[in-house]
Tab-separated table of C-alpha atoms and ligand atoms in Angstrom:
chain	number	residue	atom	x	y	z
V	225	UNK	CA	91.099	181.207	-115.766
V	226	UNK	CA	88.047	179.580	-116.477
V	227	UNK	CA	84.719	181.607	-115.666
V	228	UNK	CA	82.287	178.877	-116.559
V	229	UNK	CA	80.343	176.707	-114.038
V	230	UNK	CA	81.563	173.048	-114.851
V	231	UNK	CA	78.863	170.326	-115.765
V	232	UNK	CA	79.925	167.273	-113.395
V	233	UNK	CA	78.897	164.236	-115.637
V	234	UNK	CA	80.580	161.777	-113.064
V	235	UNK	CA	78.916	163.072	-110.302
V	236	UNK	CA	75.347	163.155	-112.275
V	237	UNK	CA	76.151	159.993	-113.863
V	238	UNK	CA	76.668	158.272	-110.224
V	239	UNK	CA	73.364	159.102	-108.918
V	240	UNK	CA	71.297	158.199	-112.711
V	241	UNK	CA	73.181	154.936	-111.601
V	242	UNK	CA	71.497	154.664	-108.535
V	243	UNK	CA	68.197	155.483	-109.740
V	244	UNK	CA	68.367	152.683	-112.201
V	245	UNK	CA	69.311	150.679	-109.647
V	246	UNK	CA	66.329	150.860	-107.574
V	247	UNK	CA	64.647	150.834	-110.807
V	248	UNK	CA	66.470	147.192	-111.395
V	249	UNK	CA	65.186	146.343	-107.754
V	250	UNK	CA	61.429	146.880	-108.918
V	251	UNK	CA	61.679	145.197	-111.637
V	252	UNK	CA	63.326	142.262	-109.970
V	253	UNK	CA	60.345	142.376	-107.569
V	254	UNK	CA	57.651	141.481	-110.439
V	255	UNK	CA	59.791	139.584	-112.827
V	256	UNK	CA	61.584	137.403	-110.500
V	257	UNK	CA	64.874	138.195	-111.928
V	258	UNK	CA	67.445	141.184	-112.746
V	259	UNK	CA	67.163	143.071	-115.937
V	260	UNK	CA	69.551	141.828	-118.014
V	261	UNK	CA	71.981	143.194	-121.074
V	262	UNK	CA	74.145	141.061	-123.124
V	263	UNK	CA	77.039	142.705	-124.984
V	264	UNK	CA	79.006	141.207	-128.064
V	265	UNK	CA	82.077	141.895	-128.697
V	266	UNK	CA	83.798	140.863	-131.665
V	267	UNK	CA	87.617	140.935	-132.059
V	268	UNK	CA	90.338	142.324	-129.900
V	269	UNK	CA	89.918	146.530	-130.695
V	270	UNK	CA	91.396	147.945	-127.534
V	271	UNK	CA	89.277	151.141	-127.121
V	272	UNK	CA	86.376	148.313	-127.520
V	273	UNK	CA	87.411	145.790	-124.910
V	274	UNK	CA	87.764	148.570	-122.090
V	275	UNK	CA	84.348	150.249	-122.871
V	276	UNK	CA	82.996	146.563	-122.545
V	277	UNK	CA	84.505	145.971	-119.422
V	278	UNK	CA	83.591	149.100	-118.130
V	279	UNK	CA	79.714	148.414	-119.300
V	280	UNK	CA	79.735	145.299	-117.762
V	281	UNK	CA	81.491	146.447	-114.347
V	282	UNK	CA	78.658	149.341	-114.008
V	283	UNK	CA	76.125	146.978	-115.136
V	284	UNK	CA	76.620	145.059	-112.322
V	285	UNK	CA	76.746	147.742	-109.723
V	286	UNK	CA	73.524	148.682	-110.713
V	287	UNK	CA	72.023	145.574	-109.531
V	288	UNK	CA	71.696	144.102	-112.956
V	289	UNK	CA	72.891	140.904	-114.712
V	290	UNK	CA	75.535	140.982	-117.326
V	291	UNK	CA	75.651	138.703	-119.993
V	292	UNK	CA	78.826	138.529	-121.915
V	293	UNK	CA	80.043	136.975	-125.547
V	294	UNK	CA	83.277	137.361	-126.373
V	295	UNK	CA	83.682	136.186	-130.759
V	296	UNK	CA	86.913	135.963	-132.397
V	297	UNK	CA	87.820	138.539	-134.674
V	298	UNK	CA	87.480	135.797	-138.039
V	299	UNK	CA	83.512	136.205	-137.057
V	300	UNK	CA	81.015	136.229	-139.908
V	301	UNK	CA	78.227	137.785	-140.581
V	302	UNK	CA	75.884	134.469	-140.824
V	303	UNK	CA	77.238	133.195	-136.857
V	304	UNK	CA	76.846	136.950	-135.704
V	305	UNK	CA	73.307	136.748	-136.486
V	306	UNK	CA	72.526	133.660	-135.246
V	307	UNK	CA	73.775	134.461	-131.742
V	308	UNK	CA	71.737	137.710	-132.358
V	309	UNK	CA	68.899	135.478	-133.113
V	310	UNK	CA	69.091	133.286	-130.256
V	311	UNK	CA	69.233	136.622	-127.518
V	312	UNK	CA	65.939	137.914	-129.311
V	313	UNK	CA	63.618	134.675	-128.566
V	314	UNK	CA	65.864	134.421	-125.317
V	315	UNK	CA	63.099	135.942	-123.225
V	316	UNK	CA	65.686	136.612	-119.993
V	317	UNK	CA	68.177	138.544	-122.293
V	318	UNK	CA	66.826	142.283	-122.107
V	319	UNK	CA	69.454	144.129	-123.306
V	320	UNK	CA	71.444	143.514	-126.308
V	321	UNK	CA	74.381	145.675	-127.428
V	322	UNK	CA	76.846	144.784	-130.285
V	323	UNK	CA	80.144	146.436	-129.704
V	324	UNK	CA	80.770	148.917	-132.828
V	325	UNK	CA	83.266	149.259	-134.951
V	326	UNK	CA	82.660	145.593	-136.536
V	327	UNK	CA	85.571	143.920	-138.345
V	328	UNK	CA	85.223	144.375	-142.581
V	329	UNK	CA	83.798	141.553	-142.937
V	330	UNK	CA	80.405	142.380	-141.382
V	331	UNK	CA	77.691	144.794	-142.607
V	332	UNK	CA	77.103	147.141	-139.379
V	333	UNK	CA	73.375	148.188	-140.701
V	334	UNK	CA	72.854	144.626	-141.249
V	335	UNK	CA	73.504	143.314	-137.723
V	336	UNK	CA	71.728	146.680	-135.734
V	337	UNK	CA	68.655	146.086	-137.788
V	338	UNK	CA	68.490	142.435	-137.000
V	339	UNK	CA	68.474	143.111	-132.932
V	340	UNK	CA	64.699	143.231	-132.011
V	341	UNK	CA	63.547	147.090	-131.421
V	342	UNK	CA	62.574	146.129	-127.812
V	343	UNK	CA	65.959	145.195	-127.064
V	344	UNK	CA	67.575	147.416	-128.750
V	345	UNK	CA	69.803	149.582	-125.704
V	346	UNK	CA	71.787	151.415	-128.038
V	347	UNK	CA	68.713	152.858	-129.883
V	348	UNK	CA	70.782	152.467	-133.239
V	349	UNK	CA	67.646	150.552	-134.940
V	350	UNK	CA	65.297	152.078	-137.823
V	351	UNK	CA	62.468	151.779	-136.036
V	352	UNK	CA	63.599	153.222	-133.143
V	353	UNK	CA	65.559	156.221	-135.081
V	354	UNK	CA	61.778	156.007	-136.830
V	355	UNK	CA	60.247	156.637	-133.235
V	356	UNK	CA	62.232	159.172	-131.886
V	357	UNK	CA	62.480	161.221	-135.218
V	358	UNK	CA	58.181	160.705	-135.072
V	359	UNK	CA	57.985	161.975	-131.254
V	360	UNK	CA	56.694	158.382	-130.469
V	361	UNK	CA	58.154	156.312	-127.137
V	362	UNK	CA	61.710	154.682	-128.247
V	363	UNK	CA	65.103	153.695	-126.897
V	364	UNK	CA	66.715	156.401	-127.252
V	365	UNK	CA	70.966	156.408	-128.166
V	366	UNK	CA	72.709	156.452	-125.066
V	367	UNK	CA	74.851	159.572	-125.802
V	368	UNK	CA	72.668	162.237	-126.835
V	369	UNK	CA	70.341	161.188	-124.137
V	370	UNK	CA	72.970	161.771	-121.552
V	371	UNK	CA	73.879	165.050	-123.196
V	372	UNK	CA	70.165	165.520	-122.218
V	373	UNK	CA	70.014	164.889	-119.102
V	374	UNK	CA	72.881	167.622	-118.663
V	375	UNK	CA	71.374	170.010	-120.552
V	376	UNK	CA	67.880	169.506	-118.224
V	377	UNK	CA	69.984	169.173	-114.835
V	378	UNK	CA	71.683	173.024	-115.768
V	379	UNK	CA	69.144	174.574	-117.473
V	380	UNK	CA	65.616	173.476	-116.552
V	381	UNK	CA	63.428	173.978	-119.447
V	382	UNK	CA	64.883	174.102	-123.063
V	383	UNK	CA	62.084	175.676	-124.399
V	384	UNK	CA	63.007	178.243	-127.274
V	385	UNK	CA	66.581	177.878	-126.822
V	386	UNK	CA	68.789	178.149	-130.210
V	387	UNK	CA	71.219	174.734	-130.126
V	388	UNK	CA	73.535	174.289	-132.772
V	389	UNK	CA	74.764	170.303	-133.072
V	390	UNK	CA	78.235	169.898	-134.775
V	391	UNK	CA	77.921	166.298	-136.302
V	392	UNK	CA	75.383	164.423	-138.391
V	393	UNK	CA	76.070	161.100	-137.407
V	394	UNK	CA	73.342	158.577	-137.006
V	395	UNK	CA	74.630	157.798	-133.392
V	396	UNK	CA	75.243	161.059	-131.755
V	397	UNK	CA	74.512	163.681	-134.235
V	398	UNK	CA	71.322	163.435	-135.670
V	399	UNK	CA	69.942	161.849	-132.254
V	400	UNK	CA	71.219	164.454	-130.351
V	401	UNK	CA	68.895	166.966	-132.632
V	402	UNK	CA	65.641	165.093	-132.321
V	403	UNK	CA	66.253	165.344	-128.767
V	404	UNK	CA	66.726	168.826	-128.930
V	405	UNK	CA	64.073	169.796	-131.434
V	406	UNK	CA	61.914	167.316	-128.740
V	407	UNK	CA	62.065	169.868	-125.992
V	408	UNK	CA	61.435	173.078	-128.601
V	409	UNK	CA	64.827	174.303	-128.963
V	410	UNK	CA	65.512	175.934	-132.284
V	411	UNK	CA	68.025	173.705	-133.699
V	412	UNK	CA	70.292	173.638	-136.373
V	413	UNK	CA	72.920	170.311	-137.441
V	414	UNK	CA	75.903	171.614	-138.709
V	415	UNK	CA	78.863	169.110	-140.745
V	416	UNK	CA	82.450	169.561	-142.593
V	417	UNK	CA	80.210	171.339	-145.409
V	418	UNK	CA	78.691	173.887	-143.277
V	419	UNK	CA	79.726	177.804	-144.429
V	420	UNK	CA	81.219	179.741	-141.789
V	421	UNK	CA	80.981	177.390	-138.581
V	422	UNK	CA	82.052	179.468	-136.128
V	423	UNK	CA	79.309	181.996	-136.617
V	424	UNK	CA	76.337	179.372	-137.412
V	425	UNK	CA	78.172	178.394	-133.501
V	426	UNK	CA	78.416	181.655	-132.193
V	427	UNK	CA	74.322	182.176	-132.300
V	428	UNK	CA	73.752	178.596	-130.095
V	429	UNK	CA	72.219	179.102	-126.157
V	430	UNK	CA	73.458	175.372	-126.269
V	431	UNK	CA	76.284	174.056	-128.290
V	432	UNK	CA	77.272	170.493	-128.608
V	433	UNK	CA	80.230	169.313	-130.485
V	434	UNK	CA	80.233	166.230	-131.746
V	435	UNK	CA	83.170	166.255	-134.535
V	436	UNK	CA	85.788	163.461	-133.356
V	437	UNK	CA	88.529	166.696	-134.290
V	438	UNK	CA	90.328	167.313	-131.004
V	439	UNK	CA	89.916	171.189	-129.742
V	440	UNK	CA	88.473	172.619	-133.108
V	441	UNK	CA	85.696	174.172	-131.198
V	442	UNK	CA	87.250	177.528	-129.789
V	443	UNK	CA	86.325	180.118	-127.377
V	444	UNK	CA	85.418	181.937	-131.046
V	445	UNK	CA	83.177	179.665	-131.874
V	446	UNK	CA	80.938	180.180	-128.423
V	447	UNK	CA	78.081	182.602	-127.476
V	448	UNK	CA	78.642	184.266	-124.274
V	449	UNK	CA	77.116	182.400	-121.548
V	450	UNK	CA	76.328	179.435	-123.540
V	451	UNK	CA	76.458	175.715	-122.502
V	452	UNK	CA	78.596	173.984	-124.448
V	453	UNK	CA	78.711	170.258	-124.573
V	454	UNK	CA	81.219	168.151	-125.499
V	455	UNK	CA	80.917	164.675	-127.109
V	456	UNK	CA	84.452	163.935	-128.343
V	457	UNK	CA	86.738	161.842	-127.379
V	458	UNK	CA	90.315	162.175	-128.790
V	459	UNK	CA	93.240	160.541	-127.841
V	460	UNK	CA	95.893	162.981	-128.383
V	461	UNK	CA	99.791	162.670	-128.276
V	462	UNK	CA	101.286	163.979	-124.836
V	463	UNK	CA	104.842	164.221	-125.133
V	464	UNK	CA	104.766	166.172	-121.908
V	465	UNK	CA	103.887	163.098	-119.836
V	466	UNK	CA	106.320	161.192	-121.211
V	467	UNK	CA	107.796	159.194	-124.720
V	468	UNK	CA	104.658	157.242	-126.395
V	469	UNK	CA	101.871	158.908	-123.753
V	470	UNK	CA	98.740	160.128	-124.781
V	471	UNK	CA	95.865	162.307	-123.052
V	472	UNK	CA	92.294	162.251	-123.817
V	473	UNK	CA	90.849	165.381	-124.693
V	474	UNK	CA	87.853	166.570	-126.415
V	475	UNK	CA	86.218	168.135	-129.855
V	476	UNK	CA	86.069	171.581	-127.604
V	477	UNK	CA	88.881	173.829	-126.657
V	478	UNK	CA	88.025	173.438	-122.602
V	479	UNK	CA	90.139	176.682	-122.089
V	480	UNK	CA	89.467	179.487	-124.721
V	481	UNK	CA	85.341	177.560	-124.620
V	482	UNK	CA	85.077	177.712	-120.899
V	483	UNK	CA	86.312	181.196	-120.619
V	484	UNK	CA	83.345	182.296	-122.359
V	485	UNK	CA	80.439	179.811	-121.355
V	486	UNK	CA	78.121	180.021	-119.080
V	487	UNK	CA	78.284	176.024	-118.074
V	488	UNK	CA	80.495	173.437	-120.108
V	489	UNK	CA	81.289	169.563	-119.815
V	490	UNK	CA	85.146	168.451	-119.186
V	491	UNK	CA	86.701	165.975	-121.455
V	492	UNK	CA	87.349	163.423	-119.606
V	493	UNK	CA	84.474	163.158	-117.123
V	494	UNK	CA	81.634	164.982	-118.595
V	495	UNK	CA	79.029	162.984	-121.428
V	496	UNK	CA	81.467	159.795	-120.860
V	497	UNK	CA	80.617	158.527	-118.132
V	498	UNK	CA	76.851	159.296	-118.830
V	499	UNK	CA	76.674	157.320	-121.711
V	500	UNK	CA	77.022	154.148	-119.667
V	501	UNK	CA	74.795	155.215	-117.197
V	502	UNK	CA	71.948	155.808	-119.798
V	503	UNK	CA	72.718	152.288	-121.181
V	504	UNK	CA	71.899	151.217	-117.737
V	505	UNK	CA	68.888	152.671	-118.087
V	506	UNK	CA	68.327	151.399	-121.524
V	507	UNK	CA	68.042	148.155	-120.404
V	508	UNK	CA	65.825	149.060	-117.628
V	509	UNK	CA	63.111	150.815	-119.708
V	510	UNK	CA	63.365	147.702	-121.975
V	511	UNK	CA	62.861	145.283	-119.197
V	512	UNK	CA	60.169	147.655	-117.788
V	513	UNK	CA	58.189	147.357	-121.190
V	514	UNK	CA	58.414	144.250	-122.052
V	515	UNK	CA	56.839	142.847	-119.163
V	516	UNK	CA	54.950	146.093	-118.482
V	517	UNK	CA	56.900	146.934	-115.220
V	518	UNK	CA	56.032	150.764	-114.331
V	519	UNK	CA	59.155	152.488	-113.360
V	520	UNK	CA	58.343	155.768	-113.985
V	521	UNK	CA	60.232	158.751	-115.986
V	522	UNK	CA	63.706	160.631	-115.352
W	246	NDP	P1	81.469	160.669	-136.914
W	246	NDP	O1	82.858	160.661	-137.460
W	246	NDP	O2	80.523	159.595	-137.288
W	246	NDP	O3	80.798	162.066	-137.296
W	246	NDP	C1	81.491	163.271	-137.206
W	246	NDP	C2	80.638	164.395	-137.711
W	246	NDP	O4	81.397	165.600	-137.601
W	246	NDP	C3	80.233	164.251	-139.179
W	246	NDP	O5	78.863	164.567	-139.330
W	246	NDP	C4	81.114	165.250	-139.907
W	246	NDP	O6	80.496	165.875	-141.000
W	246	NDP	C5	81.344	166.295	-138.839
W	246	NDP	N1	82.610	166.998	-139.081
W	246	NDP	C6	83.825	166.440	-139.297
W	246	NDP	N2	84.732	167.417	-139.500
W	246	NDP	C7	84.075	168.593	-139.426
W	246	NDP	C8	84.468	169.940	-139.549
W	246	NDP	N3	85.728	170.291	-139.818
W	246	NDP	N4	83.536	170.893	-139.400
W	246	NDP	C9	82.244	170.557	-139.125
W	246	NDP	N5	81.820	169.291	-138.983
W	246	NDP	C10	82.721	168.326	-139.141
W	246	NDP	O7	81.645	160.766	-135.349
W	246	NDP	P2	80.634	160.366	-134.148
W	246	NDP	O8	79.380	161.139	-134.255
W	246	NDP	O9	80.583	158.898	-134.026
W	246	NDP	O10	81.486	160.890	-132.897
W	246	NDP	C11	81.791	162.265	-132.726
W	246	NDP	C12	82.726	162.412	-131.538
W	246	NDP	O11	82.067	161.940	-130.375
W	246	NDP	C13	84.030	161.602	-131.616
W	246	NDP	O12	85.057	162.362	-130.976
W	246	NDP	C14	83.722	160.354	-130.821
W	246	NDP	O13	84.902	159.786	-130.265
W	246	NDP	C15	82.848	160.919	-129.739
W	246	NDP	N6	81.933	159.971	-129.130
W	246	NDP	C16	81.836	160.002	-127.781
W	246	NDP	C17	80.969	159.193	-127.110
W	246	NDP	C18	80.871	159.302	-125.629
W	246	NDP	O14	80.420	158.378	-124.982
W	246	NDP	N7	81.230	160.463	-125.064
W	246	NDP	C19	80.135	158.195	-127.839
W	246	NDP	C20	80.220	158.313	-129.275
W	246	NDP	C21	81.110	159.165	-129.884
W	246	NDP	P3	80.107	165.101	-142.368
W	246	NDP	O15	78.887	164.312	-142.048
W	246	NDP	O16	79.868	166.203	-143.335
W	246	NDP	O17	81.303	164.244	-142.706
């Protein structure tokens, strides 16, 4: 039986929603329009075309305006960037997000770097990885930043904390570790080269996983009365439910983790559903700066 108190991200993620939302109101007020966020999606990737619709049906509930281009999967690189163009002169476009993965064909790097910094809602550009990893104001990646916001609404301050991040990536990984390092926690990345994982693990007051390997993270690899939080998102085989069903699950073992945390996120409904919800407020913040709208801080 799990002893560990259970981080609600749906719950938290409902009412960051209706922050931004009055946050879209003032902005509305002195701009004389909704923030608004584009989002690209190129091709037909399932997993891609029901996180789009989801980001577009919350975007909307938060009082803001969604913008929506839909390219075929033959896309190049040269159109791609044209449209990309056009939304950073477009000065009612706040928000632009390019779906990831991108089909072969197109250089990733090529098309994050050309979306202008201040519109940038998935934080993915240099500069902005420049800002953050320089302690200077940026859009921050929407994941790590709602794996903040957890970690602050169940444990206050962060201050001297050991966290241990399992992941390097440039979207959740290394993010997630400026972050940390942000509110003085001792922090250490860890990757697939890393000696002896679960006891680099076992030493972390805060543990996120961020590995895309469903369960690896045991209850062995977690301190006592730790808060572990999990990224992943795996779609697993469930044979149980039935021929050809799946089941999401995450990069943590929920049983043998929670059994010895102190606080952990559930896979689903834990950093999922905050992700969106700080791309909401991505878009805010960039509306909010760009015409110098004061919205205050979360
Ligand atoms: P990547 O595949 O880009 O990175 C995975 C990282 O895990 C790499 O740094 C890799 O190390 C490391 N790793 C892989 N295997 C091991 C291992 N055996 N031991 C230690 N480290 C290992 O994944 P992402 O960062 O994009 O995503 C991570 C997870 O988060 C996935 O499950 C993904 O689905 C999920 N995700 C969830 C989101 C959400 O909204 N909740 C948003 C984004 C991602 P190395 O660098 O050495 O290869």
């Amino acid at each position: 039986m799990a002893q560990a108190n259970v981080i609600d991200g749906k719950a938290f993620s409902e009412k960051l929603v209706q922050t931004v939302a009055a946050e879209a109101k003032t902005i509305k007020a002195a701009i004389g329009r909704e923030p608004a966020l584009a989002v690209v999606l190129v091709g037909e990737d399932p997993a891609s075309a029901v996180y789009v619709r989801n980001k577009i049906e919350r975007t909307t509930t938060a009082g803001m305006c969604s913008i929506e281009h839909r390219l075929p999967a033959t896309t190049d690189q040269a159109t791609l960037l044209s449209l990309i163009a056009e939304m950073n002169a477009d000065d009612t476009v706040d928000g632009i997000l390019v779906q990831l993965p991108l089909p072969d064909q197109i250089d990733e790097d090529a098309v994050i770097n050309a979306i202008t910094p201040e519109k940038d809602v998935d934080g993915f550009h240099v500069v902005n990885a420049g800002l953050l990893a320089t302690g200077q104001d940026s859009l921050v990646p929407c994941t790590p930043y709602g794996c903040l916001l957890l970690l602050r609404g169940q444990l206050g301050s962060l201050s001297g904390l050991n966290a241990v991040v399992v992941g390097r990536s440039n979207i959740v990984g290394k993010p997630m570790a400026q972050l940390l390092l942000r509110e003085s926690c001792t922090v250490t990345i860890a990757h697939s080269r890393t000696k002896d994982l679960a006891a680099v693990c076992a030493n972390a007051d805060i543990l996120v996983a961020a590995v895309g390997r469903p369960e690896m993270i045991t209850g062995d690899y977690v301190k006592r009365g730790a808060t572990v939080i999990d990224v992943g998102i795996n779609r697993v085989p469930a044979p149980e439910r039935g021929e050809g069903k799946f089941r999401l699950t995450g990069d943590v073992d929920y049983v043998s983790a929670a059994a010895k945390a102190g606080a952990i996120t559930p896979v689903p409904g834990g950093v999922g559903p905050m992700t969106i919800a700080c791309l909401l407020r991505n878009t805010a913040v960039a509306a909010a700066r760009r015409f110098k709208v004061s919205i205050g801080d979360i």
